[in-house]
Coordinates of C-alpha atoms in Angstrom, one line a residue:
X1 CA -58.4 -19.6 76.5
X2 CA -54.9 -19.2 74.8
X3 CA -53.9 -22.8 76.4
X4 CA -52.8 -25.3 74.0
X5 CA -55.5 -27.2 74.6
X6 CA -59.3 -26.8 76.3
X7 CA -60.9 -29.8 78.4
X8 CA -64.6 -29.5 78.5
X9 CA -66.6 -32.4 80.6
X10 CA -66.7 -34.7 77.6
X11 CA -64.2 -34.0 75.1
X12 CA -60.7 -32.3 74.5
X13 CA -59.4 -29.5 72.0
X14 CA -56.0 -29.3 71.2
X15 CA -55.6 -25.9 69.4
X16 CA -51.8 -25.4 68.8
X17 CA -52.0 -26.0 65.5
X18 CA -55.4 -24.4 64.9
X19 CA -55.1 -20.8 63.3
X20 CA -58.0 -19.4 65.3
X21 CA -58.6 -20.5 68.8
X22 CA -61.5 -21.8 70.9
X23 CA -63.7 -18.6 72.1
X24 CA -66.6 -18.1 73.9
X25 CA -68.4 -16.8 71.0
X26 CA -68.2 -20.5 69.5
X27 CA -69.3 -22.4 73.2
X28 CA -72.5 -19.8 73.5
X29 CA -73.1 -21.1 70.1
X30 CA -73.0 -24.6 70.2
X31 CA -74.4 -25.2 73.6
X32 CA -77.2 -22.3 72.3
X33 CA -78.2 -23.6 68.3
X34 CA -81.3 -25.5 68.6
X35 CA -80.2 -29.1 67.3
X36 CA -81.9 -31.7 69.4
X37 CA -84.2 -33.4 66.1
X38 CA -81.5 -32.9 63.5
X39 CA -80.1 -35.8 60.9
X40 CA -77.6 -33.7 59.8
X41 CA -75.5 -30.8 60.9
X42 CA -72.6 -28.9 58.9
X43 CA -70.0 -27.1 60.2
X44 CA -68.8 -24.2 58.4
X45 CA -65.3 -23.6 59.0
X46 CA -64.9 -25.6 61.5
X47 CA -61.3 -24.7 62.8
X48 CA -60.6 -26.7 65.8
X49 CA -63.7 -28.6 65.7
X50 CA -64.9 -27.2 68.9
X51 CA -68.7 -26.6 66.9
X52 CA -68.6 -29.7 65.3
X53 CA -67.9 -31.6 68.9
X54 CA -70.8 -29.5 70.6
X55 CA -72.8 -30.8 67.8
X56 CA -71.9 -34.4 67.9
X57 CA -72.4 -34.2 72.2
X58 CA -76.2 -32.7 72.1
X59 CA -77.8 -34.4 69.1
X60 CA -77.3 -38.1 67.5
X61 CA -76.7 -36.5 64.2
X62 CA -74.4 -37.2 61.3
X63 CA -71.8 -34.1 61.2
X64 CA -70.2 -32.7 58.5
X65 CA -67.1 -30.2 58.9
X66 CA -65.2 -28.1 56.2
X67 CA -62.1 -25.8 56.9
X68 CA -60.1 -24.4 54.1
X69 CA -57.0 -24.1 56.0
X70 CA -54.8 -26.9 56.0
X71 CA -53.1 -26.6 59.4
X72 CA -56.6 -26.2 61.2
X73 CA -58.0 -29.3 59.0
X74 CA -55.3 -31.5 60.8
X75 CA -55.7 -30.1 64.1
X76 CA -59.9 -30.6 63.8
X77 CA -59.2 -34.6 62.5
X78 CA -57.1 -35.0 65.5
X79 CA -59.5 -33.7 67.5
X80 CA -62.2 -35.3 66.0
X81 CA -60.5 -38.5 66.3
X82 CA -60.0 -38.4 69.7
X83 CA -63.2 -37.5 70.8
X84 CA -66.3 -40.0 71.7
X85 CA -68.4 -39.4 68.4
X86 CA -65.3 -39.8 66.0
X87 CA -67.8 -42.5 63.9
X88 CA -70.5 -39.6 63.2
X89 CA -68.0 -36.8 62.3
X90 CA -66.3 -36.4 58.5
X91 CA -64.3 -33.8 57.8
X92 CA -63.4 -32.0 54.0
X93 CA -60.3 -30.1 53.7
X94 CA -62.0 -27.4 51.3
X95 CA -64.3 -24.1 51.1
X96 CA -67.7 -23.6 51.6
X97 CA -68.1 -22.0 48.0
X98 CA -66.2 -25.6 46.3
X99 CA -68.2 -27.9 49.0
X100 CA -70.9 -30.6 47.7
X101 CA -72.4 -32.8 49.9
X102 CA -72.8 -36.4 49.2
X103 CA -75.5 -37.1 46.8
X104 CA -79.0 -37.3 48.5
X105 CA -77.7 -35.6 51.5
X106 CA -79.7 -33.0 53.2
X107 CA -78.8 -30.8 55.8
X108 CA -80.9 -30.3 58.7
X109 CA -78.8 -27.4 60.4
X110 CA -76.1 -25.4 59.6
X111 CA -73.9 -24.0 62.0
X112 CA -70.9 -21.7 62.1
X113 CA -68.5 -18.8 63.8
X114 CA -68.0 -16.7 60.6
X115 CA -65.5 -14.2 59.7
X116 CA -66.6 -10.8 60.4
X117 CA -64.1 -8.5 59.6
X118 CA -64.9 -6.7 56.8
X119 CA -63.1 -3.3 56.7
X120 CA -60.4 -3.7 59.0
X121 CA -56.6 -3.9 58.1
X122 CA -55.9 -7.6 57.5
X123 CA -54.1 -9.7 60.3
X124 CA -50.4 -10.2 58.8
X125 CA -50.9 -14.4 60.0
X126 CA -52.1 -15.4 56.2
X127 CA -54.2 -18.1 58.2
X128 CA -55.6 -16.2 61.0
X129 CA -56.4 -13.8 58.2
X130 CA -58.8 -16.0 56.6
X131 CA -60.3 -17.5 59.5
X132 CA -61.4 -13.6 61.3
X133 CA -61.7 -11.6 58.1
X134 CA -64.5 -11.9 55.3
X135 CA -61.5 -11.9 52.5
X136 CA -62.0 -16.0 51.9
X137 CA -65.7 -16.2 53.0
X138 CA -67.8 -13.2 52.3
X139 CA -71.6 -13.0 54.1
X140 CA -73.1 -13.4 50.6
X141 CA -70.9 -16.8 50.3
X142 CA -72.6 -18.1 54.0
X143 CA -75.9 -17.1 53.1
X144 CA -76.0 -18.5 49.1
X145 CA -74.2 -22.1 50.6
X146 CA -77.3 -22.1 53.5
X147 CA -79.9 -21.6 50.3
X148 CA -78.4 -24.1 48.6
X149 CA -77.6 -26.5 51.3
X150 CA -80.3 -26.6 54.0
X151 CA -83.0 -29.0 53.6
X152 CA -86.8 -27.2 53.7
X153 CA -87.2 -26.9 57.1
X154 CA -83.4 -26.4 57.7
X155 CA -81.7 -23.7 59.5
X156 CA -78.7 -21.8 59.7
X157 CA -76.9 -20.6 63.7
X158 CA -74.3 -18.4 63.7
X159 CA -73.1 -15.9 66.2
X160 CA -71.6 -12.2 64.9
X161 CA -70.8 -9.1 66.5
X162 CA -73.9 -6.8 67.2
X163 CA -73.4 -4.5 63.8
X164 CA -72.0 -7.3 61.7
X165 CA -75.3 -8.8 62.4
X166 CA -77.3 -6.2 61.2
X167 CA -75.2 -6.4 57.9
X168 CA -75.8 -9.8 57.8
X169 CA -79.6 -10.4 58.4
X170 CA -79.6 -7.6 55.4
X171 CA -77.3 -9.6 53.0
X172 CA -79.5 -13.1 54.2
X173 CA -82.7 -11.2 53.4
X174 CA -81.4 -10.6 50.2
X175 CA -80.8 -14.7 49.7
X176 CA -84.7 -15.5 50.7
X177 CA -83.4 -16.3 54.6
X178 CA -85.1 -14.1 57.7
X179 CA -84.3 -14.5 61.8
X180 CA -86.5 -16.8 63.5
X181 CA -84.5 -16.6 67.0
X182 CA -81.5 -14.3 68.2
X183 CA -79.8 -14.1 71.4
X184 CA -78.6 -10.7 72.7
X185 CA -75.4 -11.4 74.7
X186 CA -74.0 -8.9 77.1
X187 CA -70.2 -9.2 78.9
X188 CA -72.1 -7.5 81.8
X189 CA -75.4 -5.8 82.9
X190 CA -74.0 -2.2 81.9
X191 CA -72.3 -3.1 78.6
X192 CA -73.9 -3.2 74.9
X193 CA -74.3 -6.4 73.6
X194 CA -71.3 -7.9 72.5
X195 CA -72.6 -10.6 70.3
X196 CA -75.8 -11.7 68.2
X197 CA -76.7 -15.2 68.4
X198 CA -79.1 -16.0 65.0
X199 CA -80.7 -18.6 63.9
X200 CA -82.3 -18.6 60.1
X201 CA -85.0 -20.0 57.5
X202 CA -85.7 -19.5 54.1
X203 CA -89.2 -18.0 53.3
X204 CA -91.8 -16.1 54.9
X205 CA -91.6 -16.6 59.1
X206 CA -94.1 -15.1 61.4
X207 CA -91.6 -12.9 63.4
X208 CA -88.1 -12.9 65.3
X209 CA -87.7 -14.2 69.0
X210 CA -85.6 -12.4 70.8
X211 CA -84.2 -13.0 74.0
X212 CA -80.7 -11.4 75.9
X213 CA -78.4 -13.2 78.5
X214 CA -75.1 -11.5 80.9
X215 CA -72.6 -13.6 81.3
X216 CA -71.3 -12.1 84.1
X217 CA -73.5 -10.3 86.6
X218 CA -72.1 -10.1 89.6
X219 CA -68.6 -8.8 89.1
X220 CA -65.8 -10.5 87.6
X221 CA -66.1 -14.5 87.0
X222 CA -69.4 -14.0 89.0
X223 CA -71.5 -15.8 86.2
X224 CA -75.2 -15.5 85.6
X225 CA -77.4 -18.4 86.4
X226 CA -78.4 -18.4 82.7
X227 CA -74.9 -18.6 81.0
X228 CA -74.2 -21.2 83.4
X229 CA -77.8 -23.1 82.8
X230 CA -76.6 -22.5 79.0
X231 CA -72.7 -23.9 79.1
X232 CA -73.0 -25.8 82.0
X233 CA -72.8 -29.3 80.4
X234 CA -69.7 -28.2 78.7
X235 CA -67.4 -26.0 81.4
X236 CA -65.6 -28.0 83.7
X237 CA -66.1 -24.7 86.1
X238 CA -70.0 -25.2 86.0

């Protein structure tokens, strides 16, 4: 995915100018955050807009985008503008910690691919920096903005690396949010899982579901029925 641009079935995302590029950690996420009945969506750090876009395609909600970093916040409004939902999307150059949503605005769902490095040696790129490492956005920043952001009944999807998810369901239980649904994801049947897919509420819930998906089963680019039943109206290979 290091093109300068990535055609799914509906839209385009030019990335060139984007500090961090589309992964597959961001499509497992939007094609996997339960969205269907939501008003309103925010995207935390949105960078190309690839989250934002998934949104916009599987619900008819209003979406909101933020991105601190100036040369991805041009890149996302191009992308945006391009794309068929242009009229539901708004993007705000600026952090999550400085962000204030219109006044009577609720949000229905928050959903974002966070920074997770927390103790590693910082990248020497100043932007891809801030968009992989915890230095600009620290868990206890994602987890305070989904307090004081979601609506009620809101929730928060994100996707993290399997330990960085432990850390973070611990830092979210300290804010009042607990896991309602998490997806194990595995690169193949004899690997660990490689990423946590998580979706959280604030208050008591009556337990975690937990499910786990391969993407590739049967050797290399030999996908899994379910990781093509989950990206499938996305990858122009499915």
């Amino acid at each position: 995915m290091s093109n300068n641009y990535f055609t799914f079935k509906q839209f385009t995302v030019n990335q060139q100018y984007a500090a961090f590029k589309v992964t597959t950690d961001s499509v497992l996420l939007g094609a996997w955050a339960e969205l269907g009945s939501c008003r309103t969506v925010l995207d935390i750090g949105t960078g190309t807009g690839i989250l934002a876009l998934m949104a916009a395609q599987r619900s008819a909600a209003k979406i909101v985008a933020i991105e601190p970093d100036r040369s991805s916040f041009m890149q996302a409004g191009l992308n945006f503008a391009a794309s068929p939902w242009h009229e539901r999307l708004t993007l705000y150059n600026t952090t999550i910690q400085d962000y204030q949503p219109d006044a009577g605005l609720l949000i229905d769902a928050i959903i974002t691919n966070p920074p997770y490095f927390v103790d590693s040696l910082l990248n020497p790129d100043e932007g891809k920096a801030r968009a992989r490492h915890t230095v600009s956005m620290s868990y206890d920043d994602i987890a305070g903005a989904a307090i004081r952001l979601l609506a009620p009944a809101g929730a928060i999807h994100l996707v993290l690396p399997g330990n960085e998810a432990e850390r973070f369901t611990g830092v979210a239980a300290s804010h009042g949010l607990h896991c309602i649904r998490r997806l194990l994801v595995r690169p193949t049947p004899e690997l660990p899982p490689a990423r946590v897919l998580m979706s959280m509420k604030r208050g008591a819930v009556a337990g975690c579901e937990e499910s786990s998906m391969v993407i590739e089963e049967g050797g290399r680019h030999l996908y899994s029925d379910e990781y093509i039943s989950l990206t499938k109206d996305f990858y122009l290979k499915f």
